[in-house]
PDB file of C-alpha atoms in Angstrom:
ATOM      1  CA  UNK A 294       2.814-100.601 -69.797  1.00  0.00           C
ATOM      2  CA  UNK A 295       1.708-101.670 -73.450  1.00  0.00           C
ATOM      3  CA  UNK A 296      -1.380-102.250 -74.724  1.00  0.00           C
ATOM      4  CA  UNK A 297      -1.582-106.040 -76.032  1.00  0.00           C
ATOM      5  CA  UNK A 298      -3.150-104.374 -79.093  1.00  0.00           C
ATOM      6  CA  UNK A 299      -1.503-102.414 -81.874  1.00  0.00           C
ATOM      7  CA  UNK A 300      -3.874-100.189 -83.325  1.00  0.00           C
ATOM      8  CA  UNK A 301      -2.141 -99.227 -87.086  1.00  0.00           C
ATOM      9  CA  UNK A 302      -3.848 -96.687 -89.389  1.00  0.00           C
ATOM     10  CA  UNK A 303      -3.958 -98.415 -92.873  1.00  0.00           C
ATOM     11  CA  UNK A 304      -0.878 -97.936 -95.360  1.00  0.00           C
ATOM     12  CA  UNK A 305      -1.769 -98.150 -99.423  1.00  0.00           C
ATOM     13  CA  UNK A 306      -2.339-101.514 -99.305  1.00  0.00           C
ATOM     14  CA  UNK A 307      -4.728-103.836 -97.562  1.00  0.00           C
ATOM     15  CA  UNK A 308      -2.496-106.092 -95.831  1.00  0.00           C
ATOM     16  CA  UNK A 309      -3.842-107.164 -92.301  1.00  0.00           C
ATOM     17  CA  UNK A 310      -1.618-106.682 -89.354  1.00  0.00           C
ATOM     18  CA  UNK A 311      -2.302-110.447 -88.930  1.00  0.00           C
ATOM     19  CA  UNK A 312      -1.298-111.149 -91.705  1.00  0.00           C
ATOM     20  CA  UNK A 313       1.806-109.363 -91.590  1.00  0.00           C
ATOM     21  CA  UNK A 314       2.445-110.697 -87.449  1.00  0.00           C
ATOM     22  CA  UNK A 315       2.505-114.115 -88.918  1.00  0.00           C
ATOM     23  CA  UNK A 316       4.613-113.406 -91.626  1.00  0.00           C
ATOM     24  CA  UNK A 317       6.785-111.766 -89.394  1.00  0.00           C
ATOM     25  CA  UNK A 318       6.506-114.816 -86.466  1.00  0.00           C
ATOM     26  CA  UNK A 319       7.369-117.392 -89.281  1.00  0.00           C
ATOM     27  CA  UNK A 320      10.587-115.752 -90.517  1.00  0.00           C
ATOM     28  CA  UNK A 321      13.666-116.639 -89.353  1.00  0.00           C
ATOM     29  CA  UNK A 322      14.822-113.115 -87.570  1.00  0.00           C
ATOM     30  CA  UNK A 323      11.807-113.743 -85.571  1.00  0.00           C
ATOM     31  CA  UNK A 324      13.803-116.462 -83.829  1.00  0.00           C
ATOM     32  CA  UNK A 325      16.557-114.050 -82.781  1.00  0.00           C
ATOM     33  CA  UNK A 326      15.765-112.622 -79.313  1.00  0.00           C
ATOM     34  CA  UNK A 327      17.333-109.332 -78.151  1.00  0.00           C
ATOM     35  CA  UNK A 328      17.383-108.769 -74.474  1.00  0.00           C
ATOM     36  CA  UNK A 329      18.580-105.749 -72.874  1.00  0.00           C
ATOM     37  CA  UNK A 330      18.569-104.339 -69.686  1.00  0.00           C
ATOM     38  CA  UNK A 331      16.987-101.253 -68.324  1.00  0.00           C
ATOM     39  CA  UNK A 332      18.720 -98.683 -70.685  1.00  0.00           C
ATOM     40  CA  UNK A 333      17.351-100.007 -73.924  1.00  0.00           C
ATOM     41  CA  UNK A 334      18.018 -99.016 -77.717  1.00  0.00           C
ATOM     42  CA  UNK A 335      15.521 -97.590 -79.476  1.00  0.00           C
ATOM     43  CA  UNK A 336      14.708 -99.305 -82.851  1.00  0.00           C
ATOM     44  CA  UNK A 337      15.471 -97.325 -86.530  1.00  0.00           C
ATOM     45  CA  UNK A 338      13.466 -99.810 -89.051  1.00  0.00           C
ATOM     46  CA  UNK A 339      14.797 -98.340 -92.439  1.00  0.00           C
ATOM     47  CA  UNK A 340      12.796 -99.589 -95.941  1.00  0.00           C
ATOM     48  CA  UNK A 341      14.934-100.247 -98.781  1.00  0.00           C
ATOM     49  CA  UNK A 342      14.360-100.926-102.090  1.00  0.00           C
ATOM     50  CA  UNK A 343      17.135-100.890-104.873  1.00  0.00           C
ATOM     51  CA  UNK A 344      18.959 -98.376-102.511  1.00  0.00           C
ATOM     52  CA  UNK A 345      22.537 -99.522-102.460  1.00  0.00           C
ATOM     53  CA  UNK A 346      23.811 -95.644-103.392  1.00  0.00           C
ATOM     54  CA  UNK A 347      22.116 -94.949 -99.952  1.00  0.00           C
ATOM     55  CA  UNK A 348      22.908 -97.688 -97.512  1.00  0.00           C
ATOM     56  CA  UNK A 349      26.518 -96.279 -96.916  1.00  0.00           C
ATOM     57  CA  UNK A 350      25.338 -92.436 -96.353  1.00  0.00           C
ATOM     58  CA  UNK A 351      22.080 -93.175 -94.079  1.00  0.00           C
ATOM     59  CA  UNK A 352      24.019 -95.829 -91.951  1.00  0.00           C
ATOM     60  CA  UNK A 353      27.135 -93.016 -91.464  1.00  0.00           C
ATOM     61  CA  UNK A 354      24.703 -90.158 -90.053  1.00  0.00           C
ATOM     62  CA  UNK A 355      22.772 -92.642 -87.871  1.00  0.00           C
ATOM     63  CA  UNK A 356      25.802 -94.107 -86.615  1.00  0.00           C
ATOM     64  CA  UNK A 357      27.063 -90.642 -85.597  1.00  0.00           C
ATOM     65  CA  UNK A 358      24.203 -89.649 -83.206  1.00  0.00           C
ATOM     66  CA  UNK A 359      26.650 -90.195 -79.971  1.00  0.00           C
ATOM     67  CA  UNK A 360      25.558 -91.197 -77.166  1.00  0.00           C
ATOM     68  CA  UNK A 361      22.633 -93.270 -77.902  1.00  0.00           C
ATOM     69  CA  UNK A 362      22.131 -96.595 -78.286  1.00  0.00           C
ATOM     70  CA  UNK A 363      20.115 -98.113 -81.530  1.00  0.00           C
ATOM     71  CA  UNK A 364      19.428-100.719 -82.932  1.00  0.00           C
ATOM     72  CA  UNK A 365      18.499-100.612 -86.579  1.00  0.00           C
ATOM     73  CA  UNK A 366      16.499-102.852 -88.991  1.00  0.00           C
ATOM     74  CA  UNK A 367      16.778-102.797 -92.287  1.00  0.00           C
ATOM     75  CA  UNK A 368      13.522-104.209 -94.032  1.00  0.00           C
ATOM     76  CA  UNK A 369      14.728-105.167 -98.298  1.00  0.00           C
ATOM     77  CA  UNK A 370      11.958-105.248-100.398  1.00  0.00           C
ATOM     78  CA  UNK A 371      13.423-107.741-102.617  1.00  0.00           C
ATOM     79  CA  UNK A 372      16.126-105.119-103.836  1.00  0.00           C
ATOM     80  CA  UNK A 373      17.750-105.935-107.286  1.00  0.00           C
ATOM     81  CA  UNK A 374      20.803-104.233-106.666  1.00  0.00           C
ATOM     82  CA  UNK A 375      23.834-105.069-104.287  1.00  0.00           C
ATOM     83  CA  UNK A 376      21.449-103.391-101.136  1.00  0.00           C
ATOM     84  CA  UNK A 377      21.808-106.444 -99.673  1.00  0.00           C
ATOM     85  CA  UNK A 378      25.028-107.334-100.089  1.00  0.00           C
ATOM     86  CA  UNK A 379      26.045-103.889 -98.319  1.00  0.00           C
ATOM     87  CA  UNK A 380      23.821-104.267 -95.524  1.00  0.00           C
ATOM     88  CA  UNK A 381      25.245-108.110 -94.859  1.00  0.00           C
ATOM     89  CA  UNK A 382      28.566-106.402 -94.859  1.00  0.00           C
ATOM     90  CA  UNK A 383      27.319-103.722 -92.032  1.00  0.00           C
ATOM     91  CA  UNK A 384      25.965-106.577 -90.353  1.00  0.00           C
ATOM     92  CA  UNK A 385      29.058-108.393 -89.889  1.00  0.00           C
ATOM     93  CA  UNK A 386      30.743-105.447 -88.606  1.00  0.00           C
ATOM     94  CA  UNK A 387      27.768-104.243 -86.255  1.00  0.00           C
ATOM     95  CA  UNK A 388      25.605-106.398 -84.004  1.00  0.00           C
ATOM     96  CA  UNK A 389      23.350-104.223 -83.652  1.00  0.00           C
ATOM     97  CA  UNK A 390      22.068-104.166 -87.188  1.00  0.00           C
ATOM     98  CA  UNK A 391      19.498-106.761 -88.813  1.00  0.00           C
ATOM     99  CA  UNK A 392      18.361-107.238 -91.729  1.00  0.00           C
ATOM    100  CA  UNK A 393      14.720-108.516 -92.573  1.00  0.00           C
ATOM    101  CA  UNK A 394      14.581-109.878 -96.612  1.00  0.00           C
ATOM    102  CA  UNK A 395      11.302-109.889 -98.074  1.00  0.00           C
ATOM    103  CA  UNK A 396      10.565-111.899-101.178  1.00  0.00           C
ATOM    104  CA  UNK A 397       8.764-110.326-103.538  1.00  0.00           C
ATOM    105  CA  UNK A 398       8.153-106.326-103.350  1.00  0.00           C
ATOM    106  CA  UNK A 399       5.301-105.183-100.783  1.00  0.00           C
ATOM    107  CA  UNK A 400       5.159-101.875-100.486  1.00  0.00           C
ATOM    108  CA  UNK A 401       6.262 -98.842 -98.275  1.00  0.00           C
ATOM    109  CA  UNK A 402       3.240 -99.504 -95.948  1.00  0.00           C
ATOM    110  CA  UNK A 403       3.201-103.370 -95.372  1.00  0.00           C
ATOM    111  CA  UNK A 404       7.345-102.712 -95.068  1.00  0.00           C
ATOM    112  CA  UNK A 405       6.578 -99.895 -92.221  1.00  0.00           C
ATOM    113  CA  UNK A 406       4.061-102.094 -90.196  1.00  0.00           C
ATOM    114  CA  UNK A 407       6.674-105.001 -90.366  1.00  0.00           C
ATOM    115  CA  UNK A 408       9.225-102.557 -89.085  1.00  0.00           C
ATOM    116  CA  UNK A 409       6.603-101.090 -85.884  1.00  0.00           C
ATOM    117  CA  UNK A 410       5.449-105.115 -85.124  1.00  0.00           C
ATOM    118  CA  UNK A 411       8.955-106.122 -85.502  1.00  0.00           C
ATOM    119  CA  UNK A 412      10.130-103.537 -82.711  1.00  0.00           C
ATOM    120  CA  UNK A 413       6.919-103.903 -80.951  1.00  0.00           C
ATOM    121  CA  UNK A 414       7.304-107.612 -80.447  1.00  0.00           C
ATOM    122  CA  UNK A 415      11.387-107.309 -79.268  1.00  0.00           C
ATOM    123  CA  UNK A 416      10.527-104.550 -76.709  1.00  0.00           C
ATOM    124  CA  UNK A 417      11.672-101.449 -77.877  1.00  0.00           C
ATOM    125  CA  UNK A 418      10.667 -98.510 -75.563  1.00  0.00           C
ATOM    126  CA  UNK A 419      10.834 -96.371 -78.901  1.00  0.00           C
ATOM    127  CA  UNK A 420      10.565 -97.131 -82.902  1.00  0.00           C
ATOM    128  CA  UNK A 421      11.591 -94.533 -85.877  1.00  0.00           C
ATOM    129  CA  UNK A 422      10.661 -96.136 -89.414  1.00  0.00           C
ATOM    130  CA  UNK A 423      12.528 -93.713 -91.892  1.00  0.00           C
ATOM    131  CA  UNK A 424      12.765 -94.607 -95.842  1.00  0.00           C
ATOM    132  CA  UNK A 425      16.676 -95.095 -97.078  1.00  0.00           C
ATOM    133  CA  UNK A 426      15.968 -93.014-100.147  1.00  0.00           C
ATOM    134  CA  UNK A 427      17.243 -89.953 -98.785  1.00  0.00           C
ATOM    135  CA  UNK A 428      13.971 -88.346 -98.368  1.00  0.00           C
ATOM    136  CA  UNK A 429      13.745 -88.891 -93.875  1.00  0.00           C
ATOM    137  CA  UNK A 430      17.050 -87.406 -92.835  1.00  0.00           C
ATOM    138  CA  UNK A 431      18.439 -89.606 -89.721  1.00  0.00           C
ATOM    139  CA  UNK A 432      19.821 -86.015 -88.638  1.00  0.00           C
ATOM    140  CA  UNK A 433      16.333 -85.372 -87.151  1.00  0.00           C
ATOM    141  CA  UNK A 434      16.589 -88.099 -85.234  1.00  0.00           C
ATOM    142  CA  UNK A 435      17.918 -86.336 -82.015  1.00  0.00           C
ATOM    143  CA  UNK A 436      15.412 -84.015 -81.896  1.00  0.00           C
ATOM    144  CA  UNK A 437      12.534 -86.106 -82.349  1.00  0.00           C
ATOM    145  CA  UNK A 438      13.765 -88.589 -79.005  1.00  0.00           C
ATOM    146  CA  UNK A 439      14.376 -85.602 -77.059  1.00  0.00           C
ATOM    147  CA  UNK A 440      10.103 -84.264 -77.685  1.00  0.00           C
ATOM    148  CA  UNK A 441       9.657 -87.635 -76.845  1.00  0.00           C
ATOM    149  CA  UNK A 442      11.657 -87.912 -73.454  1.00  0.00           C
ATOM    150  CA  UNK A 443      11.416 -84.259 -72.525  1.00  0.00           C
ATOM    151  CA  UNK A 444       7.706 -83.422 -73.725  1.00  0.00           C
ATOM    152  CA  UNK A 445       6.100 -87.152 -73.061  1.00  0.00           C
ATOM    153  CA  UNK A 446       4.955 -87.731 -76.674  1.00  0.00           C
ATOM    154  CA  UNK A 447       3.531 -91.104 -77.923  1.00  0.00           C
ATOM    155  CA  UNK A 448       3.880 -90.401 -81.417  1.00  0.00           C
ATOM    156  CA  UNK A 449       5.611 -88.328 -83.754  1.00  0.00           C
ATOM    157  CA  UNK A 450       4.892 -88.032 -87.494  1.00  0.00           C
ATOM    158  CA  UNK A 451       6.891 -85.765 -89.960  1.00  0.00           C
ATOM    159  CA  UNK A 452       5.770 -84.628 -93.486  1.00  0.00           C
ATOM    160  CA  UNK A 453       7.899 -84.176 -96.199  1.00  0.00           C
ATOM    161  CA  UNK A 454       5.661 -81.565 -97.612  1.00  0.00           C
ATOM    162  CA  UNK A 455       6.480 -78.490 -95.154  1.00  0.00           C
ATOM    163  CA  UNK A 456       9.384 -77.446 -96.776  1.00  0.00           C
ATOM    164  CA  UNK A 457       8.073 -75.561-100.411  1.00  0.00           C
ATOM    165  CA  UNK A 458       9.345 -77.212-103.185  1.00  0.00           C
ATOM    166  CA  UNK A 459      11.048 -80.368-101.351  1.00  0.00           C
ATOM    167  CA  UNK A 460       9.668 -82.751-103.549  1.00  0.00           C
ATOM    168  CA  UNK A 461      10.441 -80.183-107.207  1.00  0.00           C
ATOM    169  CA  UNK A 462      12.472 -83.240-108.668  1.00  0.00           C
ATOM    170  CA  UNK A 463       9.326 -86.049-108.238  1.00  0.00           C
ATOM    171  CA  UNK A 464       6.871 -86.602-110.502  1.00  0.00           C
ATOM    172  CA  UNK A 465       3.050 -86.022-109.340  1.00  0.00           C
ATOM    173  CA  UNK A 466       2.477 -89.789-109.096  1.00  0.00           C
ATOM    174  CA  UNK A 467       5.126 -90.841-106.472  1.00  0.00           C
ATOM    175  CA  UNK A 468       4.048 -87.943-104.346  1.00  0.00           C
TER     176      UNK A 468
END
């Protein structure tokens, strides 16, 4: 059973998670209720911003994880590009993407919370929040639900940092 309290560490800004429920409670994909039975999907809340070279790419290695049923949000973070525009076009095709279109740009840690309350609220048994830029690789995925099915873990964090030079081609600042 759930805790009626989500405890979540602070991101690198100083948005409240009330803040961010209410926001969240007044938009209009709040109003959209997902029920499922027993076998539920879990919940892939991908952040995009400007990544409309990505969309296509992410969305075809999530899609091909067989066998398991997802759901995934994608939270824009007021994108200037077409990002949008591609994932409305996934979303007519697929019901089981959303789409959750911020107004102004909020950051990768406001955009995360959203993504956790967001699943939190509609039930999912399990919640992945990867960035579309490329840099979370959906191929994980797999391997990450099975430590949590098959070794009982709450929580699983990755780091883009283990691999020696991963991060060569970004400057100092957006590391």
């Amino acid at each position: 059973d759930r805790k009626k309290d989500i405890l979540i560490t602070p991101g690198g800004d100083n948005i409240s998670p009330i803040k961010i429920e209410n926001e969240l409670i007044n938009s209009e994909l709040f109003e959209q209720s997902i029920v499922y039975g027993d076998n539920k999907p879990f919940l892939v809340a991908l952040l995009v911003l400007n990544e409309e070279k990505n969309i296509g790419l992410i969305w075809s290695k999530i899609r091909k994880l067989k066998n398991i049923k997802k759901d995934i949000l994608f939270i824009d973070d007021n994108s200037k590009d077409n990002t949008r525009l591609k994932i409305t076009k996934l979303k007519k095709k697929n019901k089981n993407i959303f789409l959750l279109k911020r107004d102004s740009k909020k950051g990768i840690g406001s955009a995360h919370k959203i993504g956790i309350i967001w699943g939190y609220k509609k039930r999912y048994p399990i919640i992945i929040t990867m960035d579309c830029d490329g840099t979370h690789d959906p191929v994980h995925i797999k391997k990450m639900l099975k430590l949590i099915k098959n070794q009982k873990y709450e929580m699983i964090s990755t780091n883009r940092f283990l691999k020696k030079n991963s991060l060569s081609d970004w400057s100092f600042w957006r590391i």
